[in-house]
mmCIF file of C-alpha atoms in Angstrom:
data_model
loop_
_atom_site.group_PDB
_atom_site.id
_atom_site.type_symbol
_atom_site.label_atom_id
_atom_site.label_comp_id
_atom_site.label_asym_id
_atom_site.label_seq_id
_atom_site.Cartn_x
_atom_site.Cartn_y
_atom_site.Cartn_z
ATOM 1 C CA MET K 1417 -72.302 121.500 32.433
ATOM 2 C CA ASN K 1418 -71.347 122.547 28.939
ATOM 3 C CA LYS K 1419 -70.791 126.126 27.757
ATOM 4 C CA PHE K 1420 -74.322 126.455 26.366
ATOM 5 C CA GLU K 1421 -75.967 125.447 29.665
ATOM 6 C CA LYS K 1422 -73.727 127.840 31.578
ATOM 7 C CA LEU K 1423 -74.647 130.635 29.196
ATOM 8 C CA VAL K 1424 -78.391 129.941 29.582
ATOM 9 C CA LEU K 1425 -78.057 129.798 33.376
ATOM 10 C CA ALA K 1426 -76.145 133.084 33.444
ATOM 11 C CA PHE K 1427 -78.769 134.704 31.177
ATOM 12 C CA CYS K 1428 -81.617 133.525 33.433
ATOM 13 C CA CYS K 1429 -79.818 134.837 36.510
ATOM 14 C CA LEU K 1430 -79.282 138.168 34.790
ATOM 15 C CA ILE K 1431 -82.991 138.479 33.945
ATOM 16 C CA CYS K 1432 -84.003 137.581 37.522
ATOM 17 C CA LEU K 1433 -81.581 140.104 38.982
ATOM 18 C CA SER K 1434 -82.827 142.740 36.550
ATOM 19 C CA LEU K 1435 -86.445 142.172 37.589
ATOM 20 C CA LEU K 1436 -85.495 142.178 41.262
ATOM 21 C CA PHE K 1437 -83.499 145.384 40.865
ATOM 22 C CA THR K 1438 -86.402 147.056 39.015
ATOM 23 C CA ALA K 1439 -88.877 146.062 41.712
ATOM 24 C CA CYS K 1440 -86.612 147.149 44.602
ATOM 25 C CA SER K 1441 -85.459 150.400 43.068
ATOM 26 C CA ASN K 1442 -89.001 151.757 42.800
ATOM 27 C CA LYS K 1443 -89.448 151.674 46.613
ATOM 28 C CA GLY K 1444 -93.231 151.444 46.591
ATOM 29 C CA GLU K 1445 -93.723 153.866 43.719
ATOM 30 C CA GLN K 1446 -95.155 152.863 40.361
ATOM 31 C CA VAL K 1447 -93.555 149.532 39.482
ATOM 32 C CA GLY K 1448 -91.958 149.201 36.053
ATOM 33 C CA PRO K 1449 -93.857 147.665 33.142
ATOM 34 C CA LYS K 1450 -91.551 144.616 33.011
ATOM 35 C CA PHE K 1451 -92.587 143.702 36.554
ATOM 36 C CA GLN K 1452 -96.268 144.491 35.895
ATOM 37 C CA ALA K 1453 -96.310 142.144 32.925
ATOM 38 C CA GLY K 1454 -95.899 139.206 35.313
ATOM 39 C CA LEU K 1455 -99.210 140.066 37.012
ATOM 40 C CA GLY K 1456 -102.594 139.994 35.356
ATOM 41 C CA GLN K 1457 -104.498 143.288 35.128
ATOM 42 C CA ALA K 1458 -107.005 142.214 37.800
ATOM 43 C CA GLN K 1459 -104.207 140.996 40.096
ATOM 44 C CA TRP K 1460 -102.356 144.287 39.714
ATOM 45 C CA LYS K 1461 -105.477 146.326 40.591
ATOM 46 C CA ALA K 1462 -106.133 144.115 43.613
ATOM 47 C CA PHE K 1463 -102.538 144.540 44.736
ATOM 48 C CA GLY K 1464 -102.833 148.338 44.410
ATOM 49 C CA LYS K 1465 -106.093 148.412 46.394
ATOM 50 C CA ALA K 1466 -104.703 146.168 49.118
ATOM 51 C CA ASP K 1467 -101.610 148.354 49.368
ATOM 52 C CA SER K 1468 -103.637 151.572 49.666
ATOM 53 C CA LEU K 1469 -106.026 149.970 52.183
ATOM 54 C CA LEU K 1470 -103.084 148.822 54.304
ATOM 55 C CA SER K 1471 -101.542 152.299 54.180
ATOM 56 C CA ALA K 1472 -104.850 153.897 55.198
ATOM 57 C CA LYS K 1473 -105.295 151.402 58.046
ATOM 58 C CA LEU K 1474 -101.769 152.006 59.372
ATOM 59 C CA LYS K 1475 -102.269 155.792 59.221
ATOM 60 C CA ALA K 1476 -105.604 155.553 61.040
ATOM 61 C CA GLN K 1477 -104.030 153.336 63.692
ATOM 62 C CA ALA K 1478 -101.168 155.796 64.218
ATOM 63 C CA ASP K 1479 -103.633 158.712 64.471
ATOM 64 C CA THR K 1480 -105.719 156.816 67.044
ATOM 65 C CA GLU K 1481 -102.648 156.011 69.143
ATOM 66 C CA ALA K 1482 -101.544 159.646 69.040
ATOM 67 C CA LYS K 1483 -104.980 160.807 70.205
ATOM 68 C CA GLU K 1484 -104.989 158.246 73.039
ATOM 69 C CA ASP K 1485 -101.525 159.351 74.152
ATOM 70 C CA LYS K 1486 -102.634 162.985 74.180
ATOM 71 C CA LYS K 1487 -105.752 162.128 76.218
ATOM 72 C CA ALA K 1488 -103.645 160.164 78.719
ATOM 73 C CA GLN K 1489 -101.238 163.095 79.105
ATOM 74 C CA ASP K 1490 -104.128 165.524 79.591
ATOM 75 C CA LYS K 1491 -105.644 163.310 82.313
ATOM 76 C CA GLU K 1492 -102.317 163.073 84.147
ATOM 77 C CA GLY K 1493 -102.193 166.826 84.420
ATOM 78 C CA PRO K 1494 -98.964 168.767 84.371
ATOM 79 C CA SER K 1495 -95.842 166.767 83.671
ATOM 80 C CA ASP K 1496 -93.122 166.206 86.250
ATOM 81 C CA ASP K 1497 -90.955 168.804 84.510
ATOM 82 C CA LYS K 1498 -93.499 171.513 85.271
ATOM 83 C CA GLU K 1499 -93.824 170.373 88.870
ATOM 84 C CA ASP K 1500 -90.053 170.416 89.286
ATOM 85 C CA SER K 1501 -89.897 173.887 87.797
ATOM 86 C CA GLN K 1502 -92.221 175.182 90.536
ATOM 87 C CA ASP K 1503 -90.222 173.588 93.367
ATOM 88 C CA PHE K 1504 -87.045 175.529 93.963
ATOM 89 C CA GLU K 1505 -85.475 177.167 96.929
ATOM 90 C CA PRO K 1506 -84.680 180.832 96.304
ATOM 91 C CA ALA K 1507 -81.028 181.407 97.041
ATOM 92 C CA GLN K 1508 -78.390 184.087 96.802
ATOM 93 C CA PHE K 1509 -75.231 183.597 94.779
ATOM 94 C CA THR K 1510 -72.085 185.551 94.164
ATOM 95 C CA THR K 1511 -70.385 185.786 90.798
ATOM 96 C CA LEU K 1512 -66.907 184.262 90.799
ATOM 97 C CA TYR K 1513 -65.687 186.311 87.851
ATOM 98 C CA ASP K 1514 -66.852 189.117 85.607
ATOM 99 C CA VAL K 1515 -69.780 187.336 83.934
ATOM 100 C CA ASN K 1516 -72.315 187.991 81.218
ATOM 101 C CA MET K 1517 -75.944 187.958 82.307
ATOM 102 C CA ARG K 1518 -77.958 186.752 79.303
ATOM 103 C CA SER K 1519 -81.590 187.091 78.265
ATOM 104 C CA GLY K 1520 -82.031 183.284 78.092
ATOM 105 C CA PRO K 1521 -80.435 180.025 79.277
ATOM 106 C CA SER K 1522 -77.765 179.702 76.586
ATOM 107 C CA THR K 1523 -74.891 181.572 74.992
ATOM 108 C CA ASP K 1524 -77.185 181.931 71.981
ATOM 109 C CA TYR K 1525 -79.074 184.673 73.865
ATOM 110 C CA ASP K 1526 -78.042 188.328 73.991
ATOM 111 C CA VAL K 1527 -76.008 189.731 76.868
ATOM 112 C CA VAL K 1528 -78.253 191.819 79.148
ATOM 113 C CA GLU K 1529 -75.493 193.103 81.402
ATOM 114 C CA LEU K 1530 -71.879 192.446 82.324
ATOM 115 C CA LEU K 1531 -71.637 191.793 86.061
ATOM 116 C CA ASP K 1532 -68.424 192.344 87.982
ATOM 117 C CA ALA K 1533 -66.837 189.589 90.064
ATOM 118 C CA ASN K 1534 -68.318 189.260 93.567
ATOM 119 C CA THR K 1535 -71.725 190.663 92.521
ATOM 120 C CA LEU K 1536 -74.580 189.369 94.650
ATOM 121 C CA VAL K 1537 -77.492 187.884 92.628
ATOM 122 C CA ASP K 1538 -80.813 186.346 93.690
ATOM 123 C CA GLN K 1539 -82.083 183.153 92.089
ATOM 124 C CA THR K 1540 -85.555 183.797 90.632
ATOM 125 C CA GLY K 1541 -86.457 180.349 89.308
ATOM 126 C CA PRO K 1542 -85.358 176.745 88.838
ATOM 127 C CA GLU K 1543 -82.175 175.738 87.050
ATOM 128 C CA GLU K 1544 -82.524 175.213 83.292
ATOM 129 C CA ASP K 1545 -79.848 173.046 81.671
ATOM 130 C CA GLY K 1546 -77.082 174.368 83.915
ATOM 131 C CA TRP K 1547 -78.287 177.989 83.824
ATOM 132 C CA LEU K 1548 -79.901 179.869 86.713
ATOM 133 C CA PRO K 1549 -82.450 182.635 86.268
ATOM 134 C CA VAL K 1550 -81.209 185.453 88.484
ATOM 135 C CA ALA K 1551 -81.813 189.080 89.355
ATOM 136 C CA ALA K 1552 -79.155 191.654 90.156
ATOM 137 C CA GLY K 1553 -81.016 194.718 91.351
ATOM 138 C CA ASP K 1554 -83.671 195.487 88.731
ATOM 139 C CA THR K 1555 -81.917 193.495 86.002
ATOM 140 C CA GLN K 1556 -83.024 189.927 85.352
ATOM 141 C CA GLY K 1557 -81.380 187.263 83.215
ATOM 142 C CA TYR K 1558 -79.521 183.964 83.191
ATOM 143 C CA ILE K 1559 -76.014 183.026 84.342
ATOM 144 C CA ARG K 1560 -74.294 179.647 84.042
ATOM 145 C CA LYS K 1561 -74.419 177.950 87.420
ATOM 146 C CA ASP K 1562 -70.728 177.025 87.375
ATOM 147 C CA LEU K 1563 -69.847 180.741 87.319
ATOM 148 C CA LEU K 1564 -71.659 181.305 90.628
ATOM 149 C CA THR K 1565 -71.043 180.239 94.187
ATOM 150 C CA PRO K 1566 -73.569 180.286 97.032
ATOM 151 C CA ALA K 1567 -73.267 183.615 98.845
ATOM 152 C CA SER K 1568 -73.153 181.799 102.175
ATOM 153 C CA GLN K 1569 -69.890 180.095 101.148
ATOM 154 C CA MET K 1570 -68.088 183.339 100.330
ATOM 155 C CA PRO K 1571 -65.768 184.665 103.049
ATOM 156 C CA ALA K 1572 -67.187 187.725 104.818
ATOM 157 C CA SER K 1573 -64.198 189.773 103.695
ATOM 158 C CA VAL K 1574 -65.108 189.201 100.014
ATOM 159 C CA ARG K 1575 -68.893 189.611 100.257
ATOM 160 C CA PRO K 1576 -70.255 192.811 98.715
#
């Protein structure tokens, strides 16, 4: 290949890459006029209609699937999570340390009360992500489960 042929080949490759880059960089938005020029006006309109019809069909299909999933969930009734949340054995625990009782199952919640070590608490609901809903007297809140021990396992000399 002589220099002229190499130059023509490089120029053609550059134009092809430019068109490809223009088409890809628009990501489905209005395509640049250089790319449109390759399609006839009628072809371009047909392409636009086909694209919008496909988008509408895919959206309708996704909406239908979402509705069917919701109906299936409604027919099944309550999920297993709700059933598990109703099945718990009330138990008594003792705090191992001075602990914060919080208004919700996370350190993001406010402290309701500071409980002293060896305080007896009653579990009032199922465990939630490692936190137990408890009551100490009239005060209710949440304490991390790893800061409690079953009251039955505490030596009698330490029990309140």
